[in-house]
mmCIF file of C-alpha atoms in Angstrom:
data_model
loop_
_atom_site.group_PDB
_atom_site.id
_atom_site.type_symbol
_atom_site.label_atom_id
_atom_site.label_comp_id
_atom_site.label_asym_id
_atom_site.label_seq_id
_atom_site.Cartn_x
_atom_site.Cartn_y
_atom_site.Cartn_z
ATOM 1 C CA UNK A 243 169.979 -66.659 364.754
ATOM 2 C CA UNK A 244 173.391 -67.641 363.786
ATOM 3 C CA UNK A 245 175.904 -67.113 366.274
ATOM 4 C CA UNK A 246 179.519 -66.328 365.707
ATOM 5 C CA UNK A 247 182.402 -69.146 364.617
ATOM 6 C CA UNK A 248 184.058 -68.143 368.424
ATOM 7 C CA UNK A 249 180.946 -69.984 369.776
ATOM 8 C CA UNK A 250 180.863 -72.739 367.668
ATOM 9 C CA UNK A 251 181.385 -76.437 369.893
ATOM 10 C CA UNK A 252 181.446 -79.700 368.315
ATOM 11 C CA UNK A 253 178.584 -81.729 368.305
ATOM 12 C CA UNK A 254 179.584 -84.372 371.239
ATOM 13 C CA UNK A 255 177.623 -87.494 371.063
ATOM 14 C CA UNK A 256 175.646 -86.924 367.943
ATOM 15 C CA UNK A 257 176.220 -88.992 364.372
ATOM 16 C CA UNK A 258 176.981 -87.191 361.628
ATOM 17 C CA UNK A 259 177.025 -89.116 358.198
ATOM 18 C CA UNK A 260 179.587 -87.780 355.499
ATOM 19 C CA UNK A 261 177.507 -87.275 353.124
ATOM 20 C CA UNK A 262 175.690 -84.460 355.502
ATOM 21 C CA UNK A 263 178.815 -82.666 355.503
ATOM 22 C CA UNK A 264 179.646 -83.295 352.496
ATOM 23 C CA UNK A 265 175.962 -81.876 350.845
ATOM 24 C CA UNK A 266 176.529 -78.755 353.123
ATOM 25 C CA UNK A 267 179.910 -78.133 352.041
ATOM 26 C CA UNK A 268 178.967 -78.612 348.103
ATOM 27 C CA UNK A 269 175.516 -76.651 348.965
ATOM 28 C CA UNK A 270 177.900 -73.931 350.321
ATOM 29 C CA UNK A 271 180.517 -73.806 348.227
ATOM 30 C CA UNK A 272 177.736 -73.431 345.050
ATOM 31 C CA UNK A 273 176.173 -70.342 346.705
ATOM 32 C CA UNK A 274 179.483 -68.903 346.938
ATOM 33 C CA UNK A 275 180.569 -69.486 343.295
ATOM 34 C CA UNK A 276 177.432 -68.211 342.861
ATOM 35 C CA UNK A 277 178.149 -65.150 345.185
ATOM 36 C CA UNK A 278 174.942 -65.504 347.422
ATOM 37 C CA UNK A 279 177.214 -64.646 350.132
ATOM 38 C CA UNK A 280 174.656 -64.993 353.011
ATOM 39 C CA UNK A 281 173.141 -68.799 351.738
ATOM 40 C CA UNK A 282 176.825 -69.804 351.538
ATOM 41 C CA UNK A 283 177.723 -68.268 354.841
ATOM 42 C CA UNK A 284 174.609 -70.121 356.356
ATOM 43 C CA UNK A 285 175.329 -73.544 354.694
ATOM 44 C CA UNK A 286 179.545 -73.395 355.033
ATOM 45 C CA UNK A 287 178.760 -72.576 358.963
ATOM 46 C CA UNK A 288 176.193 -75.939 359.332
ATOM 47 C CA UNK A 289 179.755 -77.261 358.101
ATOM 48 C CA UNK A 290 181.589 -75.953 361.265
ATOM 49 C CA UNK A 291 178.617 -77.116 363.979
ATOM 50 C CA UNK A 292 180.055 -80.103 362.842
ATOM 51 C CA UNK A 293 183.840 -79.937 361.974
ATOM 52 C CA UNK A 294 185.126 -76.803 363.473
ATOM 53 C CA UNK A 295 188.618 -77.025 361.799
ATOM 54 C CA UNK A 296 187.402 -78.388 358.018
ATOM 55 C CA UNK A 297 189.889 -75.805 356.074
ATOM 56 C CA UNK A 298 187.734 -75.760 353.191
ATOM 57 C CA UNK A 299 184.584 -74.320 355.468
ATOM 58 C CA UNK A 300 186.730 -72.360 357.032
ATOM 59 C CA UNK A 301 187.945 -70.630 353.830
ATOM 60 C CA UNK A 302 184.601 -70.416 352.379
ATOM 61 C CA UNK A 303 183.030 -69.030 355.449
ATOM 62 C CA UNK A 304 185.961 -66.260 355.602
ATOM 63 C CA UNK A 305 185.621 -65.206 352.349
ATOM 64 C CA UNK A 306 182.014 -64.778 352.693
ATOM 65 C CA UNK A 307 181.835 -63.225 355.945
ATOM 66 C CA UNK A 308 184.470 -60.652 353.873
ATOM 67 C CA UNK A 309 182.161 -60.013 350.997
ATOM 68 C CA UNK A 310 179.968 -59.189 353.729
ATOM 69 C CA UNK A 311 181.244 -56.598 355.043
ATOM 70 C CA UNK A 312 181.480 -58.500 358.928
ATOM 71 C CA UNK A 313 185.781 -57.918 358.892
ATOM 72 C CA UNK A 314 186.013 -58.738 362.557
ATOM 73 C CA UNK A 315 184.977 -62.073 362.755
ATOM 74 C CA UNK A 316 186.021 -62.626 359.208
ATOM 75 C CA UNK A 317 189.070 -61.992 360.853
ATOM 76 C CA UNK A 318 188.912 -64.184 363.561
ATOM 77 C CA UNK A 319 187.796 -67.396 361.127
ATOM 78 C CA UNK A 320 190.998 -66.168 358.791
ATOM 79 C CA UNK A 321 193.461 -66.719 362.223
ATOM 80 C CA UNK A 322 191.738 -70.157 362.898
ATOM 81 C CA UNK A 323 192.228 -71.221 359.313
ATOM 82 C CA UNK A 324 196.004 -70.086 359.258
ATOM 83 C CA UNK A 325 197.103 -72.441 362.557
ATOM 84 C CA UNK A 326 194.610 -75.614 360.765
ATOM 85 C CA UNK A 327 196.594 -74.724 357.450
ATOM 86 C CA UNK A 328 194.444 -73.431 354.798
ATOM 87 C CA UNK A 329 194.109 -75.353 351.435
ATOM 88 C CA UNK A 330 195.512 -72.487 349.346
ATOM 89 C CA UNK A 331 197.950 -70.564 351.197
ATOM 90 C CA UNK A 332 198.456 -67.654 349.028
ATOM 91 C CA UNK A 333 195.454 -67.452 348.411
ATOM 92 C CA UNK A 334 194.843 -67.482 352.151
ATOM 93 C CA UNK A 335 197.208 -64.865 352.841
ATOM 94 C CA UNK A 336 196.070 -62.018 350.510
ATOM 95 C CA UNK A 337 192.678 -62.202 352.056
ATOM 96 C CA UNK A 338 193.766 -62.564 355.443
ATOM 97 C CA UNK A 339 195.855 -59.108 354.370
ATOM 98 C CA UNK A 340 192.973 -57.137 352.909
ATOM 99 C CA UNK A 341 191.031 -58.447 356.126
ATOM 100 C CA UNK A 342 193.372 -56.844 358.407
ATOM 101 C CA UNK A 343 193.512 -53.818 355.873
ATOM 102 C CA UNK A 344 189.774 -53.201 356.491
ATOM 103 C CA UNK A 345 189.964 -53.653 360.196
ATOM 104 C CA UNK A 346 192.730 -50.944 359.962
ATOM 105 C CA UNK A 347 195.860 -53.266 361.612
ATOM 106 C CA UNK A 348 197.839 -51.698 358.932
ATOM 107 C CA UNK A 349 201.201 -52.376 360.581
ATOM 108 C CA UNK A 350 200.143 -56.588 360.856
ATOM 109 C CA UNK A 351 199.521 -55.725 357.382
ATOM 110 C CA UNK A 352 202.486 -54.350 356.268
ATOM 111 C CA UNK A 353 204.470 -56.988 358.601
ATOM 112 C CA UNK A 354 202.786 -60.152 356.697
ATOM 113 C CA UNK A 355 203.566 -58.825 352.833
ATOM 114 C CA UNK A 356 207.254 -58.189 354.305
ATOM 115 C CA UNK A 357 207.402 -61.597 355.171
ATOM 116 C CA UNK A 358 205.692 -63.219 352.130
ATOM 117 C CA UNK A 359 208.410 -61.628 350.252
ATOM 118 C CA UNK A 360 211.612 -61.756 351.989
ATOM 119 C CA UNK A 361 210.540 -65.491 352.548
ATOM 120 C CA UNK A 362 210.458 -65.415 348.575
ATOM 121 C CA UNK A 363 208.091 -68.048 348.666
ATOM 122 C CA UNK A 364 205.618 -66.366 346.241
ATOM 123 C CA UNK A 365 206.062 -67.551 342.910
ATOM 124 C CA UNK A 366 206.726 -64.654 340.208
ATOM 125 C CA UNK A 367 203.215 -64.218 338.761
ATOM 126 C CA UNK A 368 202.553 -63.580 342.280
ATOM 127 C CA UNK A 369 205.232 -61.304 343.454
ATOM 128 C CA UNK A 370 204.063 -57.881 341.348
ATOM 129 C CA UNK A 371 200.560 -58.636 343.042
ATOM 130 C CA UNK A 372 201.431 -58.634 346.660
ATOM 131 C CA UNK A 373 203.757 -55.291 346.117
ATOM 132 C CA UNK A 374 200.768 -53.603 344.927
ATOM 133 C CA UNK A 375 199.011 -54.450 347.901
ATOM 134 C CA UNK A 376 202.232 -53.588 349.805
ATOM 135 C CA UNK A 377 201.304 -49.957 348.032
ATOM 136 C CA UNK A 378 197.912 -50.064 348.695
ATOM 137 C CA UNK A 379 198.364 -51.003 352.688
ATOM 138 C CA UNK A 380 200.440 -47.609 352.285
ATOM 139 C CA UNK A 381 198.092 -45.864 350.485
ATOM 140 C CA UNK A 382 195.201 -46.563 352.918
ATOM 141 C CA UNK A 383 197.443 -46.634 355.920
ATOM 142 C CA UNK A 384 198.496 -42.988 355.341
ATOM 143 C CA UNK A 385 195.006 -41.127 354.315
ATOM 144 C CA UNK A 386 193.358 -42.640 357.729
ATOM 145 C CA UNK A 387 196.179 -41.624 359.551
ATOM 146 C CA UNK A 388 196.280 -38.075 358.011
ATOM 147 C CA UNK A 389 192.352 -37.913 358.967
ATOM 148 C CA UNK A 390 193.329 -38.324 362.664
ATOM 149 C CA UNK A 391 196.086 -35.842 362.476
ATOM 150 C CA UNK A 392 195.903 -31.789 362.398
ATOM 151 C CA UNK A 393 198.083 -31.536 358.909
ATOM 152 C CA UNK A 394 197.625 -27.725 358.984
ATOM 153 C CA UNK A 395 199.714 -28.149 362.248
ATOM 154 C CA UNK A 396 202.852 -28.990 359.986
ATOM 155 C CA UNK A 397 202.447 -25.944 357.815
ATOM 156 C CA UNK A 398 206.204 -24.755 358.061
ATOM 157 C CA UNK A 399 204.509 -20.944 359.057
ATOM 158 C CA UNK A 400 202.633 -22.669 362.168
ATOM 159 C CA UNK A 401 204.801 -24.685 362.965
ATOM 160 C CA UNK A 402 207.289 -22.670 363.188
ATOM 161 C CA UNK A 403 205.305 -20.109 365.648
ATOM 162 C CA UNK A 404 205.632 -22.829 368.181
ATOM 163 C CA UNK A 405 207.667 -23.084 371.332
ATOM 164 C CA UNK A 406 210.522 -25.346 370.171
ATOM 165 C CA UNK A 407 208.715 -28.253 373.437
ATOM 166 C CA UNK A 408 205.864 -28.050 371.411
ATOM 167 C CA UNK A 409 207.476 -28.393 368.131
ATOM 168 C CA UNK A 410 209.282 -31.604 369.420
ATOM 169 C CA UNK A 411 205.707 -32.966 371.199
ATOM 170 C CA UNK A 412 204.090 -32.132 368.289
ATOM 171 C CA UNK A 413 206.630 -34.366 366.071
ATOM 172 C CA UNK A 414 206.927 -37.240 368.672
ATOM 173 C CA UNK A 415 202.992 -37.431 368.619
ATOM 174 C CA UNK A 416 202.969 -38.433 365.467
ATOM 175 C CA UNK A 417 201.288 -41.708 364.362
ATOM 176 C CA UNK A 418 204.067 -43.448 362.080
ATOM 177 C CA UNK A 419 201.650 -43.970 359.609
ATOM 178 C CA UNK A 420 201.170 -40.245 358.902
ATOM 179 C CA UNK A 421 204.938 -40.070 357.940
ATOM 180 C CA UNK A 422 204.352 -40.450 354.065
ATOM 181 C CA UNK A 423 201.372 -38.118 353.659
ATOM 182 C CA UNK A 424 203.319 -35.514 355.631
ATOM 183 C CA UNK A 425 206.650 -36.164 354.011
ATOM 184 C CA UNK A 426 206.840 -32.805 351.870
ATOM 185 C CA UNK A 427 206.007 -30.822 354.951
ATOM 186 C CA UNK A 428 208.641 -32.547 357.541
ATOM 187 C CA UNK A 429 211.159 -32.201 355.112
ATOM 188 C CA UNK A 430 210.393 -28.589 354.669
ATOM 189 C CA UNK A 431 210.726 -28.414 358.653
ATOM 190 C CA UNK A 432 213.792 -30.013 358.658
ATOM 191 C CA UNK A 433 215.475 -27.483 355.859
ATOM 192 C CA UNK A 434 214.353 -24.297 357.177
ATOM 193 C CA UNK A 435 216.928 -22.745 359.383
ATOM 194 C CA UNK A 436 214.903 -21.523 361.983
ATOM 195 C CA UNK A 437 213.207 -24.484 362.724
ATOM 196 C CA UNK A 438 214.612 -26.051 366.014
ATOM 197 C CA UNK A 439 217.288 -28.237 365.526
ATOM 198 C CA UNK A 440 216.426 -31.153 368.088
ATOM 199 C CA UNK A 441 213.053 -31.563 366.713
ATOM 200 C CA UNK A 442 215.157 -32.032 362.926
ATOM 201 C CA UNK A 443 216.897 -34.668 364.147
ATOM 202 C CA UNK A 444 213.367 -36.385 365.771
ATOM 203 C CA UNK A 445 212.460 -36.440 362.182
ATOM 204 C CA UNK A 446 215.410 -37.738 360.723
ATOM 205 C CA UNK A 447 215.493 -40.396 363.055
ATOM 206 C CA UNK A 448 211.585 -41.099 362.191
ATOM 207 C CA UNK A 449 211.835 -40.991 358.678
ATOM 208 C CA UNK A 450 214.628 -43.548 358.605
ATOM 209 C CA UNK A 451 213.461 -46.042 361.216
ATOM 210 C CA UNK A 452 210.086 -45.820 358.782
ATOM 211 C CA UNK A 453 212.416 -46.175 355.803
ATOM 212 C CA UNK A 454 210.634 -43.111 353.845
ATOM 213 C CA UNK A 455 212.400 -42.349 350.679
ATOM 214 C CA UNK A 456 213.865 -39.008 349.782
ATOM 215 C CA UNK A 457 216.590 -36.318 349.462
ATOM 216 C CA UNK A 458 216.642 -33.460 352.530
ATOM 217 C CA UNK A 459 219.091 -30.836 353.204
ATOM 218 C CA UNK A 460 220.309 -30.103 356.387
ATOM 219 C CA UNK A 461 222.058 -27.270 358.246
ATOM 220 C CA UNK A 462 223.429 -27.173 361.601
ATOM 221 C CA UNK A 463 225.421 -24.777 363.207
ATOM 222 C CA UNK A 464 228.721 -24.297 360.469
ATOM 223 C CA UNK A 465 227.502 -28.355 359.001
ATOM 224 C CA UNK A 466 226.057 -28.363 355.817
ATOM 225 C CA UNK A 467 224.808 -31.126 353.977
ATOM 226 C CA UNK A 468 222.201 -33.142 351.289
ATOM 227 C CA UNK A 469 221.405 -36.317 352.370
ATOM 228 C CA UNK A 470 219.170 -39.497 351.266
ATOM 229 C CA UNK A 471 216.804 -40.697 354.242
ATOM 230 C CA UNK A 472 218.210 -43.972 353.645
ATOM 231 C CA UNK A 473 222.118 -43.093 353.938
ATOM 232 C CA UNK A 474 221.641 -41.781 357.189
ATOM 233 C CA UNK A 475 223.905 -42.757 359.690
ATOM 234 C CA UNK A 476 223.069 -44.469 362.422
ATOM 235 C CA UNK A 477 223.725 -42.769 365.696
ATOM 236 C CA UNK A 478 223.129 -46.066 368.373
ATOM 237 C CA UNK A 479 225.457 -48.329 366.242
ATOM 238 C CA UNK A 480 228.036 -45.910 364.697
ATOM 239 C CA UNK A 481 231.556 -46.874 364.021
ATOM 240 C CA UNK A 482 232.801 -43.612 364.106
ATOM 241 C CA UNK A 483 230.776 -42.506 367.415
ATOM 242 C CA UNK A 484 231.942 -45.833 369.292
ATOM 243 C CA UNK A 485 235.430 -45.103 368.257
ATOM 244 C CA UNK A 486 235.299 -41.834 369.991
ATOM 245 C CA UNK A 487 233.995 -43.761 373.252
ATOM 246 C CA UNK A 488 236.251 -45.442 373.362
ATOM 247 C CA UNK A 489 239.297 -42.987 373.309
ATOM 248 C CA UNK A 490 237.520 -41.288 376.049
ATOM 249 C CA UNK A 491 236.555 -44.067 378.187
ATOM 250 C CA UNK A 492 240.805 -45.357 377.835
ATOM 251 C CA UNK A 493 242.030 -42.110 378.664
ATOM 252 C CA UNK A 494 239.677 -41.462 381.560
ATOM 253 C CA UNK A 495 239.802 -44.643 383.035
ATOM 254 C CA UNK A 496 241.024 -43.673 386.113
ATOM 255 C CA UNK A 497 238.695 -40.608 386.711
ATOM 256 C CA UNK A 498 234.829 -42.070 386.182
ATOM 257 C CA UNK A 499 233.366 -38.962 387.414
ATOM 258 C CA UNK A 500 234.958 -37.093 384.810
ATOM 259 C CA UNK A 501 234.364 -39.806 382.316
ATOM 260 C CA UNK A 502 230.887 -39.596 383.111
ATOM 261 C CA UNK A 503 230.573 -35.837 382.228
ATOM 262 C CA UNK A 504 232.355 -35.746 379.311
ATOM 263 C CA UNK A 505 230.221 -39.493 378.015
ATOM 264 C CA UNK A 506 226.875 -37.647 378.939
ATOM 265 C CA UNK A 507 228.159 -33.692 377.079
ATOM 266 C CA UNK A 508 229.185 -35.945 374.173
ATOM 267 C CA UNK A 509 225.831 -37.990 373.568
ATOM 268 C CA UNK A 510 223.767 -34.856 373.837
ATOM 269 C CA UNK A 511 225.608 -33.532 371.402
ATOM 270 C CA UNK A 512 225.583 -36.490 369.019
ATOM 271 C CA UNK A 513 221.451 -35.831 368.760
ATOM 272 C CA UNK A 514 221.701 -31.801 368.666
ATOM 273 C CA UNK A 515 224.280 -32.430 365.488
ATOM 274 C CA UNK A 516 223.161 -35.549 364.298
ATOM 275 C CA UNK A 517 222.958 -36.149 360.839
ATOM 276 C CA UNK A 518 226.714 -34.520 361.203
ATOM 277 C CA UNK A 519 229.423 -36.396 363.377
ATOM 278 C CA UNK A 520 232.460 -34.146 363.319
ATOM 279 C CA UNK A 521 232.886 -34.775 360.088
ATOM 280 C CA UNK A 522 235.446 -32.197 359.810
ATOM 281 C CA UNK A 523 237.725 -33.886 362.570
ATOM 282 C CA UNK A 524 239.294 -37.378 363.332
ATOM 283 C CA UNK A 525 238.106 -39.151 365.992
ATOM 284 C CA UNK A 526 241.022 -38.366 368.433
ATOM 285 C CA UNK A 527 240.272 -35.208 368.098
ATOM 286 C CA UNK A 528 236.808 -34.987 368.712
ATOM 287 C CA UNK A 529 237.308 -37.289 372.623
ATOM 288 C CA UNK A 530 240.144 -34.717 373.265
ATOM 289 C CA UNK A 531 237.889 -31.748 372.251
ATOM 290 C CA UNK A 532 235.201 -32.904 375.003
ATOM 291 C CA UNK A 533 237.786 -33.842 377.338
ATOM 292 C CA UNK A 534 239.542 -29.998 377.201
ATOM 293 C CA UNK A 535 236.011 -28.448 377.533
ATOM 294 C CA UNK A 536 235.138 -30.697 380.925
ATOM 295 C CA UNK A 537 238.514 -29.589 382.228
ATOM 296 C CA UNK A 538 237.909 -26.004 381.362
ATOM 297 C CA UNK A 539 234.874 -26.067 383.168
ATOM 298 C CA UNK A 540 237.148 -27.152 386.164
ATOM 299 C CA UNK A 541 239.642 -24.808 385.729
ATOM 300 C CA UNK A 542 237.340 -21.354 384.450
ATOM 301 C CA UNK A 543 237.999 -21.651 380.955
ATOM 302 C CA UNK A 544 235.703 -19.807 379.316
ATOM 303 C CA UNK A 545 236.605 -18.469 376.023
ATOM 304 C CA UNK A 546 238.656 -20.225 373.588
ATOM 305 C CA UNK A 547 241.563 -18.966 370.563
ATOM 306 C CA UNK A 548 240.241 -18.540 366.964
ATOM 307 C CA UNK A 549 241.920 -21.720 365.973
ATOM 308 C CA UNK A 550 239.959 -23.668 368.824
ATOM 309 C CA UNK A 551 237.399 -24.394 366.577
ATOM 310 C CA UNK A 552 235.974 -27.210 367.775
ATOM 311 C CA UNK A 553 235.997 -26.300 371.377
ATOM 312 C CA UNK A 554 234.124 -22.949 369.959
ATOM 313 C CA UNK A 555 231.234 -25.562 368.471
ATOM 314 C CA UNK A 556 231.110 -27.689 371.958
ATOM 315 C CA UNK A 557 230.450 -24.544 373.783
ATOM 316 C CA UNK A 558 228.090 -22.981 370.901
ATOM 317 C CA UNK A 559 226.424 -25.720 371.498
ATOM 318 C CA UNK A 560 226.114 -25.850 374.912
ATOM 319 C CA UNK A 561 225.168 -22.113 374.314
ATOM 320 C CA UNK A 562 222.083 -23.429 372.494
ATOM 321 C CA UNK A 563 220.576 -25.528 375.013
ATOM 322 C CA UNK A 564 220.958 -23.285 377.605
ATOM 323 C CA UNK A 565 219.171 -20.446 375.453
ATOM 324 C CA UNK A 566 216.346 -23.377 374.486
ATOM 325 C CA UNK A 567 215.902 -25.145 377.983
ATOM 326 C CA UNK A 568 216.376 -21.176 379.476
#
């Protein structure tokens, strides 16, 4: 029986003419031309009892043990080519791809065609090909995912009959890869008003990190607002948001309890509002806004004048996750 390339040793103390390699390798390489996968699989491996890291065996043998249908240790021969360095890279590289395709590491996938291209070391004839397996990886990547995961689940109607913790589980659960087959269905989440507004901005942040392309609108308390996925802002490295930091953390230097409050109000507001930022005020007056409504929780404040707007949307907010935490 023949065992797998893993166990393959060399052959210690025992002669091997060329010419034995060389028949086996030309015997092999025939069959496969030929495409009698298994006689070229058996010849191309006599090849490796005796040179383990011949890249032209090692290609052969790959691409046989792929036509096959054996994907896991096709695999494992594909790695061992790629550190001996294979005689035809790109070639190499597209079936080392599909490999991983079948063996469902979609995101190695997906990570390897990135790099081919940003690399730009595939010529132009070339380029057009990988992107359609960059489409395909997709593709595949997003119906196997979609077979593991409920979609009924993200009908706007049930999901909306959820508690607003399982709303958010339900959305933080979910494999990245189902993102694109879902994407009409968490957009329609994120644009219904009465769907809850932390587990909007979960999406958001997933369909941007997984750089899915389209146009949502978005409502938040008085914000409205169309955006592309893309153009979102980002919330961890914001120039705006670190501006506002700032002014807090200079005028509360001397008082780092109070700093502390207003820092930790402020972030959990930038996720409640996020794709919005206080658009509507400058950024002095946002870190004063949060630094009146700690101090009115000092002093009792507890109701603000019509033209405290802004104070009215710190506490409306506050409002809210009291009533969804409640």
């Amino acid at each position: 029986m023949r065992k797998k390339y893993g166990d393959l040793k060399r052959v210690g103390n025992v002669i091997v003419f060329p010419t034995t390699v060389n028949r086996l390798l030309a015997e092999g390489m025939t069959f496969l031309k030929d495409e009698k996968y298994e006689d070229a699989r058996d010849s191309l491996y006599q090849v490796l009892t005796y040179e383990p890291e011949h890249a032209a065996a090692l290609g052969g043998y790959t691409y046989c043990l792929y036509e096959l249908g054996e994907f896991e240790e096709a695999l494992e021969v594909c790695k061992e080519l790629l550190k001996v360095g294979p005689i035809h890279y790109l070639e190499t590289m597209e079936l080392y791809i599909s490999i991983l395709m079948q063996v469902r590491e979609f995101e190695e996938a997906e990570k390897m065609i990135e790099l081919l291209i940003e690399e730009k070391v595939l010529p132009e004839e070339r380029l057009e090909q990988f992107q359609q397996l960059r489409e395909l990886n997709e593709r595949i990547a997003a119906n196997v995912s979609t077979e593991l995961v409920d979609a009924s689940l993200y009908a706007i109607d049930t999901f909306l009959a959820m508690h607003p913790s399982e709303q958010e589980k339900l959305i933080l659960d979910l494999p990245t890869a189902s993102y694109q087959a879902l994407k009409k269905r968490l957009l329609a989440i994120i644009e219904h008003p009465d769907a809850d507004l932390l587990t909007k901005t979960y999406i958001l942040f997933m369909l941007y990190q997984e750089k899915i392309e389209a146009e949502v609108n978005v409502q938040k308390f008085h914000y409205k607002g169309t955006f592309n996925i893309d153009d979102l802002p980002d919330p961890m490295n914001n120039g705006r948001i670190r501006k506002i930091t700032a002014t807090m953390e200079e005028a509360l230097a001397k008082d780092p309890t109070r700093l502390e409050l207003v820092k930790e109000l402020f972030e959990r507001h930038i996720y409640l509002l996020y794709p919005f930022i206080w658009d509507d005020y400058d950024e002095a007056e946002v870190a004063q806004g949060y630094m009146d409504y700690t101090e009115g929780l000092f002093t009792g404040m507890s109701s603000f004048n019509e033209d405290e707007k802004l104070l009215e949307l710190i506490q409306q907010a506050e409002l809210w996750f009291e009533m969804r935490n409640g």
